[in-house]
mmCIF file of C-alpha atoms (C1' of nucleotides) in Angstrom:
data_model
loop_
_atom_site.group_PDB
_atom_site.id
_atom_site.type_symbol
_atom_site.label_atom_id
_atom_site.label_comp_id
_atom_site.label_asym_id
_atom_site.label_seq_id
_atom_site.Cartn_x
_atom_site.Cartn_y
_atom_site.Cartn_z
ATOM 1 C CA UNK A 1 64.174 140.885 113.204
ATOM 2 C CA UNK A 2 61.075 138.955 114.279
ATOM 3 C CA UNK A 3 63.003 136.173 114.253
ATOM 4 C CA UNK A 4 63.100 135.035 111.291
ATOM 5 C CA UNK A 5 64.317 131.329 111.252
ATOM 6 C CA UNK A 6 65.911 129.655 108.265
ATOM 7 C CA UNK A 7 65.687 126.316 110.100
ATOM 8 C CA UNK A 8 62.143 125.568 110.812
ATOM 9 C CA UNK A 9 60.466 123.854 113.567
ATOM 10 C CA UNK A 10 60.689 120.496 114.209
ATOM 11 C CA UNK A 11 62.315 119.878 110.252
ATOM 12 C CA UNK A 12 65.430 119.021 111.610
ATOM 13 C CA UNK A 13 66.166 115.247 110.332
ATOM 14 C CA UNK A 14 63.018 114.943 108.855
ATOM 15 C CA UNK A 15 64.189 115.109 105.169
ATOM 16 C CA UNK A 16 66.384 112.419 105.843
ATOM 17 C CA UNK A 17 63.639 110.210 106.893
ATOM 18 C CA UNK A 18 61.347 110.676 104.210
ATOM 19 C CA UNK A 19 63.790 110.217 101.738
ATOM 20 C CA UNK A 20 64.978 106.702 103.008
ATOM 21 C CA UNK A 21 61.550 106.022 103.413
ATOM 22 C CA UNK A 22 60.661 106.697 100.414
ATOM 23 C CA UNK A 23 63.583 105.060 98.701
ATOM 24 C CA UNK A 24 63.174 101.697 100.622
ATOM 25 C CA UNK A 25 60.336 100.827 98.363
ATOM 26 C CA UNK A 26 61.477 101.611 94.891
ATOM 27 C CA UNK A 27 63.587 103.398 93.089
ATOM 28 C CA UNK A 28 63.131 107.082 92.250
ATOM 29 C CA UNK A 29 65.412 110.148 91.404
ATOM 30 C CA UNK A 30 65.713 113.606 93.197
ATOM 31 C CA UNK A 31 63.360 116.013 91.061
ATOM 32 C CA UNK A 32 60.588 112.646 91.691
ATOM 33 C CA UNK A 33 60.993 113.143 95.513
ATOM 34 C CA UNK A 34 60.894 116.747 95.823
ATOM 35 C CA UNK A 35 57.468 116.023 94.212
ATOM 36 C CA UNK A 36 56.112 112.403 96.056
ATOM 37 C CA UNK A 37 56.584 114.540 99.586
ATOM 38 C CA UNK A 38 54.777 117.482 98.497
ATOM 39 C CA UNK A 39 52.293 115.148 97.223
ATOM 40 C CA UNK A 40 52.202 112.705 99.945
ATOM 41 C CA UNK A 41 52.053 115.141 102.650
ATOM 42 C CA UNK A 42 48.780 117.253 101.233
ATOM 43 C CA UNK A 43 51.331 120.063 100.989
ATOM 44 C CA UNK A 44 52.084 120.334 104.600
ATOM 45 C CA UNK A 45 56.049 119.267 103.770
ATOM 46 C CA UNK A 46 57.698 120.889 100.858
ATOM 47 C CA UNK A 47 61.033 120.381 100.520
ATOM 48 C CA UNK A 48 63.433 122.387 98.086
ATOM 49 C CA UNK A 49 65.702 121.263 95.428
ATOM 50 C CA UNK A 50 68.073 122.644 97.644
ATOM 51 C CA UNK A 51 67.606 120.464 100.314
ATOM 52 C CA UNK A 52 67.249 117.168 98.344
ATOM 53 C CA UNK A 53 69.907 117.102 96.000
ATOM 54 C CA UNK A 54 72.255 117.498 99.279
ATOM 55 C CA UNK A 55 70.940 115.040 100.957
ATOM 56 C CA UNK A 56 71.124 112.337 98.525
ATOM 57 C CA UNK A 57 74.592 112.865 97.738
ATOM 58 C CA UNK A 58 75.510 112.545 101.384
ATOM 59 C CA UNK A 59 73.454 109.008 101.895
ATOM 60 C CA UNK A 60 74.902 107.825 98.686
ATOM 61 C CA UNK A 61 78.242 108.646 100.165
ATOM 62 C CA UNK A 62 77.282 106.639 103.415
ATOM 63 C CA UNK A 63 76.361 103.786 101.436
ATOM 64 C CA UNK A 64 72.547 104.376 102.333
ATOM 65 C CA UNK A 65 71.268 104.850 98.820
ATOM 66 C CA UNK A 66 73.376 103.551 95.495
ATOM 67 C CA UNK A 67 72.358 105.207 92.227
ATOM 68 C CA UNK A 68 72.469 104.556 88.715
ATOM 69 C CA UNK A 69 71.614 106.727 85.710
ATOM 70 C CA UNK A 70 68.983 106.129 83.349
ATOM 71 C CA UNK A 71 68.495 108.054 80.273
ATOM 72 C CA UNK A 72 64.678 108.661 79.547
ATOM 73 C CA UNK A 73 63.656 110.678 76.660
ATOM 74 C CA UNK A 74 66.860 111.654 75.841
ATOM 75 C CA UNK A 75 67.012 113.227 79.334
ATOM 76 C CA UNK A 76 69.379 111.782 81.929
ATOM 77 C CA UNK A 77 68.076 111.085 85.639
ATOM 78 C CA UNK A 78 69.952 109.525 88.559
ATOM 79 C CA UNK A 79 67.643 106.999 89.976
ATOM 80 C CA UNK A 80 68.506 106.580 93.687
ATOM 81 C CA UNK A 81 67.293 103.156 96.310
ATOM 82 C CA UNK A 82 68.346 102.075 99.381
ATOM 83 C CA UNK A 83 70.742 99.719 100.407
ATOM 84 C CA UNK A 84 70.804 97.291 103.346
ATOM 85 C CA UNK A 85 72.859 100.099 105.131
ATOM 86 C CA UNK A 86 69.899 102.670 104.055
ATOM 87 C CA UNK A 87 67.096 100.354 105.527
ATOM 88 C CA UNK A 88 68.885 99.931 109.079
ATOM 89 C CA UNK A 89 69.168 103.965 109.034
ATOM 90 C CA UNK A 90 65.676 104.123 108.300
ATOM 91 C CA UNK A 91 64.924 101.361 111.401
ATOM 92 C CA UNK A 92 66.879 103.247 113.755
ATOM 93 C CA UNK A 93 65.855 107.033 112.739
ATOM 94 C CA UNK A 94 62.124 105.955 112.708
ATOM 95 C CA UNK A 95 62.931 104.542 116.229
ATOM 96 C CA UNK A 96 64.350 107.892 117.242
ATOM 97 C CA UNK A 97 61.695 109.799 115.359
ATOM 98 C CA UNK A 98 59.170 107.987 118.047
ATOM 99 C CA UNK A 99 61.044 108.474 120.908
ATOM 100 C CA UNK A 100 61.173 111.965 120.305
ATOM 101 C CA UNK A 101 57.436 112.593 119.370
ATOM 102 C CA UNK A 102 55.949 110.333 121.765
ATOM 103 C CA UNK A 103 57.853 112.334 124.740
ATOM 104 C CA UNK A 104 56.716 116.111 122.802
ATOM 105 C CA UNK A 105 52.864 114.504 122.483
ATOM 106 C CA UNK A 106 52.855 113.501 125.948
ATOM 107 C CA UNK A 107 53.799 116.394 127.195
ATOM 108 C CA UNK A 108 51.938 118.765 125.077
ATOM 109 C CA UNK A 109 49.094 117.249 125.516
ATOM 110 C CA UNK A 110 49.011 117.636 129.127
ATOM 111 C CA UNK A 111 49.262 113.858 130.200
ATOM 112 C CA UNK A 112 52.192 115.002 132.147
ATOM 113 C CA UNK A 113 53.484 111.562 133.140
ATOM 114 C CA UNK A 114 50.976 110.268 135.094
ATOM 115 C CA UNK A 115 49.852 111.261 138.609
ATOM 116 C CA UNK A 116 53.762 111.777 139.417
ATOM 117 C CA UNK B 1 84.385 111.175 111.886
ATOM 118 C CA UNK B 2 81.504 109.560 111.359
ATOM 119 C CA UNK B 3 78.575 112.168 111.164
ATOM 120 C CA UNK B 4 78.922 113.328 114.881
ATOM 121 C CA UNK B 5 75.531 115.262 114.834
ATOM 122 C CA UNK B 6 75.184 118.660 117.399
ATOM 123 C CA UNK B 7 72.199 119.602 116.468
ATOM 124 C CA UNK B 8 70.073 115.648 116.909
ATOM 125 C CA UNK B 9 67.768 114.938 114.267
ATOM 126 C CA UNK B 10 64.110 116.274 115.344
ATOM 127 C CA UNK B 11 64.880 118.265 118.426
ATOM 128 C CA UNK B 12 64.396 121.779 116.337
ATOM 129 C CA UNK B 13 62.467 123.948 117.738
ATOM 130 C CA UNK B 14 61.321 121.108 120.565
ATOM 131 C CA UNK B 15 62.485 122.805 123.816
ATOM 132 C CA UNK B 16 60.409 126.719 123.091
ATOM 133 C CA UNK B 17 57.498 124.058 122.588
ATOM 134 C CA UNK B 18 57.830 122.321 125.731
ATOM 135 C CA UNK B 19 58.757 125.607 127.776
ATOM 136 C CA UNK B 20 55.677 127.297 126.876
ATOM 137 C CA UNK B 21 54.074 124.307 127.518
ATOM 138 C CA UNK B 22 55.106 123.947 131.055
ATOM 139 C CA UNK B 23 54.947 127.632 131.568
ATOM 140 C CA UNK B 24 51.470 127.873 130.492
ATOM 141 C CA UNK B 25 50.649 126.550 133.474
ATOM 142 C CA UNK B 26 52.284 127.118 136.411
ATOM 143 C CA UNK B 27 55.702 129.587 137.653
ATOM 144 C CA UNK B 28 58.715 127.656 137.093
ATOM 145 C CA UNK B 29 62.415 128.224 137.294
ATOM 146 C CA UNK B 30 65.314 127.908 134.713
ATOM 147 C CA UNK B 31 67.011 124.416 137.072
ATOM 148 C CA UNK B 32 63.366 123.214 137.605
ATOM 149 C CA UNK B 33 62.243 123.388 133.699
ATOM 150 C CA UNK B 34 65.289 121.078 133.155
ATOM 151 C CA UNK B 35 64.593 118.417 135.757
ATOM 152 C CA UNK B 36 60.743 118.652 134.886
ATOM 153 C CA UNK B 37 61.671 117.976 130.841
ATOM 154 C CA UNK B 38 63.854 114.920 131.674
ATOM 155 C CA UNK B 39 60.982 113.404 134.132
ATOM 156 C CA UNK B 40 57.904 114.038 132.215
ATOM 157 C CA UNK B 41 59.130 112.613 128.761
ATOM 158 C CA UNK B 42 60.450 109.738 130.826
ATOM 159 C CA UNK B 43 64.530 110.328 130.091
ATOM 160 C CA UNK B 44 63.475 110.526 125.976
ATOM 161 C CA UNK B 45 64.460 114.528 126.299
ATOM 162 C CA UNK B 46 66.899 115.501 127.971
ATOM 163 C CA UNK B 47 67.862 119.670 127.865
ATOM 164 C CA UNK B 48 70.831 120.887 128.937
ATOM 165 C CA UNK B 49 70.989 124.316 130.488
ATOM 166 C CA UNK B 50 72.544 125.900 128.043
ATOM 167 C CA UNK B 51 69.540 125.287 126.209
ATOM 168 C CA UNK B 52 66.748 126.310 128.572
ATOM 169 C CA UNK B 53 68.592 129.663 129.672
ATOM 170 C CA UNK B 54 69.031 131.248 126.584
ATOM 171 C CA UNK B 55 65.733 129.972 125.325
ATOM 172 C CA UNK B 56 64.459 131.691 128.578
ATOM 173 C CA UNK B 57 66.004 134.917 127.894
ATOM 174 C CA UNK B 58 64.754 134.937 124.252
ATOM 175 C CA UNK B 59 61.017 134.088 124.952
ATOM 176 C CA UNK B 60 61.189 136.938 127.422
ATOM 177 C CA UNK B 61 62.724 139.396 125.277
ATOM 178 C CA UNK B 62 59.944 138.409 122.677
ATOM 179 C CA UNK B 63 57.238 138.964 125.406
ATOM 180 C CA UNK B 64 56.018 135.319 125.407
ATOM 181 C CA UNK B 65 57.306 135.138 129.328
ATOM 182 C CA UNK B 66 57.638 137.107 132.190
ATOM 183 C CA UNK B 67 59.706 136.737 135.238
ATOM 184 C CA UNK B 68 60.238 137.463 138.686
ATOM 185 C CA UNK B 69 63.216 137.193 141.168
ATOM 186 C CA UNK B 70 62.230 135.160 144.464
ATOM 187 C CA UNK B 71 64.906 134.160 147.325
ATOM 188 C CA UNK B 72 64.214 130.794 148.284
ATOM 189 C CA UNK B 73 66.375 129.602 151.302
ATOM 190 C CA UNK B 74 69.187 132.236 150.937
ATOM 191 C CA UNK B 75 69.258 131.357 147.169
ATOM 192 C CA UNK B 76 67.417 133.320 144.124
ATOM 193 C CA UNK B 77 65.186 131.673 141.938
ATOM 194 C CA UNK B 78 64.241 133.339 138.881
ATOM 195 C CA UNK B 79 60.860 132.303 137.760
ATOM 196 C CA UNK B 80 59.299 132.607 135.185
ATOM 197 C CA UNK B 81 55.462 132.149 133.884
ATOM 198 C CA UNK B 82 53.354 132.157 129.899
ATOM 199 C CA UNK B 83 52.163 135.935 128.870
ATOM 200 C CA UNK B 84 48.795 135.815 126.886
ATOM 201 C CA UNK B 85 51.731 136.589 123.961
ATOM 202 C CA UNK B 86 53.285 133.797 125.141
ATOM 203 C CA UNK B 87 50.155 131.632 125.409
ATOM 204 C CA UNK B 88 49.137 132.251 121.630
ATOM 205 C CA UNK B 89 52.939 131.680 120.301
ATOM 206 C CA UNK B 90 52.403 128.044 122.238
ATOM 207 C CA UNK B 91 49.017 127.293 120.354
ATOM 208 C CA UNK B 92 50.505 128.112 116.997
ATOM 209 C CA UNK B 93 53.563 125.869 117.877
ATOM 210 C CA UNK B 94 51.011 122.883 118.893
ATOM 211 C CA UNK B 95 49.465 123.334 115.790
ATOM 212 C CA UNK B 96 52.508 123.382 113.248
ATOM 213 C CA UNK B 97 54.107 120.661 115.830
ATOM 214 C CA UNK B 98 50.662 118.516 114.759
ATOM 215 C CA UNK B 99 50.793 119.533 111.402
ATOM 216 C CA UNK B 100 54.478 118.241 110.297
ATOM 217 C CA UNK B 101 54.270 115.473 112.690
ATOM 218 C CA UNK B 102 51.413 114.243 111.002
ATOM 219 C CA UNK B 103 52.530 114.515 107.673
ATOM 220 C CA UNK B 104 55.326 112.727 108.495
ATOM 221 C CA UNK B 105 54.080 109.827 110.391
ATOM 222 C CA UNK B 106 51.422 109.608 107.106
ATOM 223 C CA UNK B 107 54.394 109.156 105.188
ATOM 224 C CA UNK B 108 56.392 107.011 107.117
ATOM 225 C CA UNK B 109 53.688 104.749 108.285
ATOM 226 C CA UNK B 110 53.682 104.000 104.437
ATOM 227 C CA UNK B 111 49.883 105.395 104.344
ATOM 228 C CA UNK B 112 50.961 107.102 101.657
ATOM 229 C CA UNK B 113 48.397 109.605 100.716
ATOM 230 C CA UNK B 114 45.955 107.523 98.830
ATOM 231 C CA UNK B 115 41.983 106.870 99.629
ATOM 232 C CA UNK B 116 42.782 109.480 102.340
ATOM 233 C "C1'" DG C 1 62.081 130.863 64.753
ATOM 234 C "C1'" DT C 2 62.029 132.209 69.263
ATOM 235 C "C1'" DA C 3 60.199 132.780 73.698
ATOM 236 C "C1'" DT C 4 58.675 130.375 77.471
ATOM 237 C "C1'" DC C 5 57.745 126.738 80.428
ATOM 238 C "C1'" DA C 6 58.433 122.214 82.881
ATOM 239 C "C1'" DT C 7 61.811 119.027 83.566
ATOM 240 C "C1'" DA C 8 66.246 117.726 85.772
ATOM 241 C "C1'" DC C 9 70.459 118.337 87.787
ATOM 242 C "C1'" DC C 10 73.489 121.080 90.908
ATOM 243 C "C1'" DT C 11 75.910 124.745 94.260
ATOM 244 C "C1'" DT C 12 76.559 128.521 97.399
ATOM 245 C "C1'" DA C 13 75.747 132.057 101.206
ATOM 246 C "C1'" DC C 14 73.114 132.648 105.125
ATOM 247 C "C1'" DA C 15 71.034 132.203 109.458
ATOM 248 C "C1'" DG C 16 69.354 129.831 113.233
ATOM 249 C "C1'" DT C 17 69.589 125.935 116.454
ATOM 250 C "C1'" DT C 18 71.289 122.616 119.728
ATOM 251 C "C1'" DC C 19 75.098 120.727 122.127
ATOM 252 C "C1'" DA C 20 79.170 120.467 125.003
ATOM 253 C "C1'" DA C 21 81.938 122.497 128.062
ATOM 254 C "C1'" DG C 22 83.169 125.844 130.806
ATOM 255 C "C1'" DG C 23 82.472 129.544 134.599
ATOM 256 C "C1'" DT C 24 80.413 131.694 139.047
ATOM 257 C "C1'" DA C 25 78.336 131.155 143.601
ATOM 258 C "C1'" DT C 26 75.522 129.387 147.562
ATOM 259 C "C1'" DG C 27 74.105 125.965 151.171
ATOM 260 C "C1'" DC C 28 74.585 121.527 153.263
ATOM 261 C "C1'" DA C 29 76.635 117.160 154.464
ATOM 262 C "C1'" DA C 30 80.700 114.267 155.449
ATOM 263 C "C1'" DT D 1 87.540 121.685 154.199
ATOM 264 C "C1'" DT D 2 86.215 118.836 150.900
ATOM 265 C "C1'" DG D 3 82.655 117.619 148.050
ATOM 266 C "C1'" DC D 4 78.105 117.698 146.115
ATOM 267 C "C1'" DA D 5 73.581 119.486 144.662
ATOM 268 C "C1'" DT D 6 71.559 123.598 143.632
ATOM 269 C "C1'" DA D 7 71.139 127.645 140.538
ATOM 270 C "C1'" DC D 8 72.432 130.895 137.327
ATOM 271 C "C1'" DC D 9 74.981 132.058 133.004
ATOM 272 C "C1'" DT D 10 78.123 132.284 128.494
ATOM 273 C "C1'" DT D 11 80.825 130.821 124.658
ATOM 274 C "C1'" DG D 12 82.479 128.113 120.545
ATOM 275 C "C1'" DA D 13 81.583 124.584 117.407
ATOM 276 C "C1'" DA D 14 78.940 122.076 114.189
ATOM 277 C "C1'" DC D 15 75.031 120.887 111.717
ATOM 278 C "C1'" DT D 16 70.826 121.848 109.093
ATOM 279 C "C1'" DG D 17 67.365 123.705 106.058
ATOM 280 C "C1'" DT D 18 66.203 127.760 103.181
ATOM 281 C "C1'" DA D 19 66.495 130.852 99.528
ATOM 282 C "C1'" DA D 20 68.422 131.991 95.591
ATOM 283 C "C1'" DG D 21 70.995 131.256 92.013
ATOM 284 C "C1'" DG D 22 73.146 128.480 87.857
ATOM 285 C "C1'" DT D 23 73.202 124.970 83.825
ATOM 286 C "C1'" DA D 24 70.805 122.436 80.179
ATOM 287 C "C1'" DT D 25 67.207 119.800 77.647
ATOM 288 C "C1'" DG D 26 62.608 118.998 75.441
ATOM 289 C "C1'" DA D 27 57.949 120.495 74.534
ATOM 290 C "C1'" DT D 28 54.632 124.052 73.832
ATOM 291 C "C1'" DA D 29 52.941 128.405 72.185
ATOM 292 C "C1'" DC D 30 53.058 132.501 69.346
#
DNA sequence: GTATCATACCTTACAGTTCAAGGTATGCAA
DNA sequence: TTGCATACCTTGAACTGTAAGGTATGATAC
């Protein structure tokens, strides 16, 4: 009862953006991301199979991301990139993802907004 | 139909921050905290009050806030001010606020993670 | 030969959050 | 007396991430 939140601070949308970031570059497939963002955020952002797997499917259905499977070592993966749609989603969330922080920071940090 | 979002990518958990915040410092009131949000991140945020009350309430049920009844002109203010509770839950925000923020712009700035 | 682990995909139940929209009531201006 | 800004509050809806589970393969260890 101490709260206890299933939706963490400030994680809203941010799985989203990592993802199309991530898949704007090259191509890569779901069990690889879960991996690159634990990796590439020194552990700070781990996201669950749970959360990726999801997420994919619904940018793929968007036509953000197109996919294509690959079989290596006689395993199958689903290699996932993103499409013209997927890069203007990343443009505009990044955009937003500014807006957003930039207000919280200068707030937070007690700049207030200048002399008022 | 197309993705109509309620809960806006990267607003989670973004108005307890900025409460504290501008609790932590001075006695404010419910109508106020609302203006004071809107003006201070410049129109970027903008809470509605049926965010701020029942964030309100909560934060005082948990002990982070305190309030007080004051008639101002015929009219009753309820205002409410950071406990020392309240004062520590804001620090531990900042800090997970700085540490996913960071990760992510690490990420999305395409620093990746390399030569640190 | 079989137990276990890492890979690789996927789904579901749950809980918490914000938003939008509504509702009450006062004081002041037109 | 109509309307608006103030000032408080609640409810329903929708979305999101988490945790936990489920399937199946290949490699490693015993």
């Amino acid at each position: 009862m101490p709260a206890r939140k299933t939706n963490p601070d400030f994680m809203t949308g941010v799985p989203e953006l990592l993802i199309l970031r991530l898949l704007s570059t090259r191509e890569m497939y779901g069990y690889e991301i879960v991996q690159a963002i634990e990796t590439a955020s020194g552990e700070a952002i781990k996201l669950g199979e749970g959360v990726v797997y999801p997420a994919l499917h619904a940018l793929e259905e968007q036509g953000c991301l197109k996919s294509r499977r690959k079989p290596v070592n006689g395993r199958t993966r689903v290699y996932y990139i993103a499409t013209a749609v997927g890069k203007k989603r990343l443009s505009d969330l990044t955009g937003e993802w500014r807006r957003i922080t930039d207000a919280v920071a200068g707030i937070v940090t007690g700049a207030k907004h200048a002399t008022v």
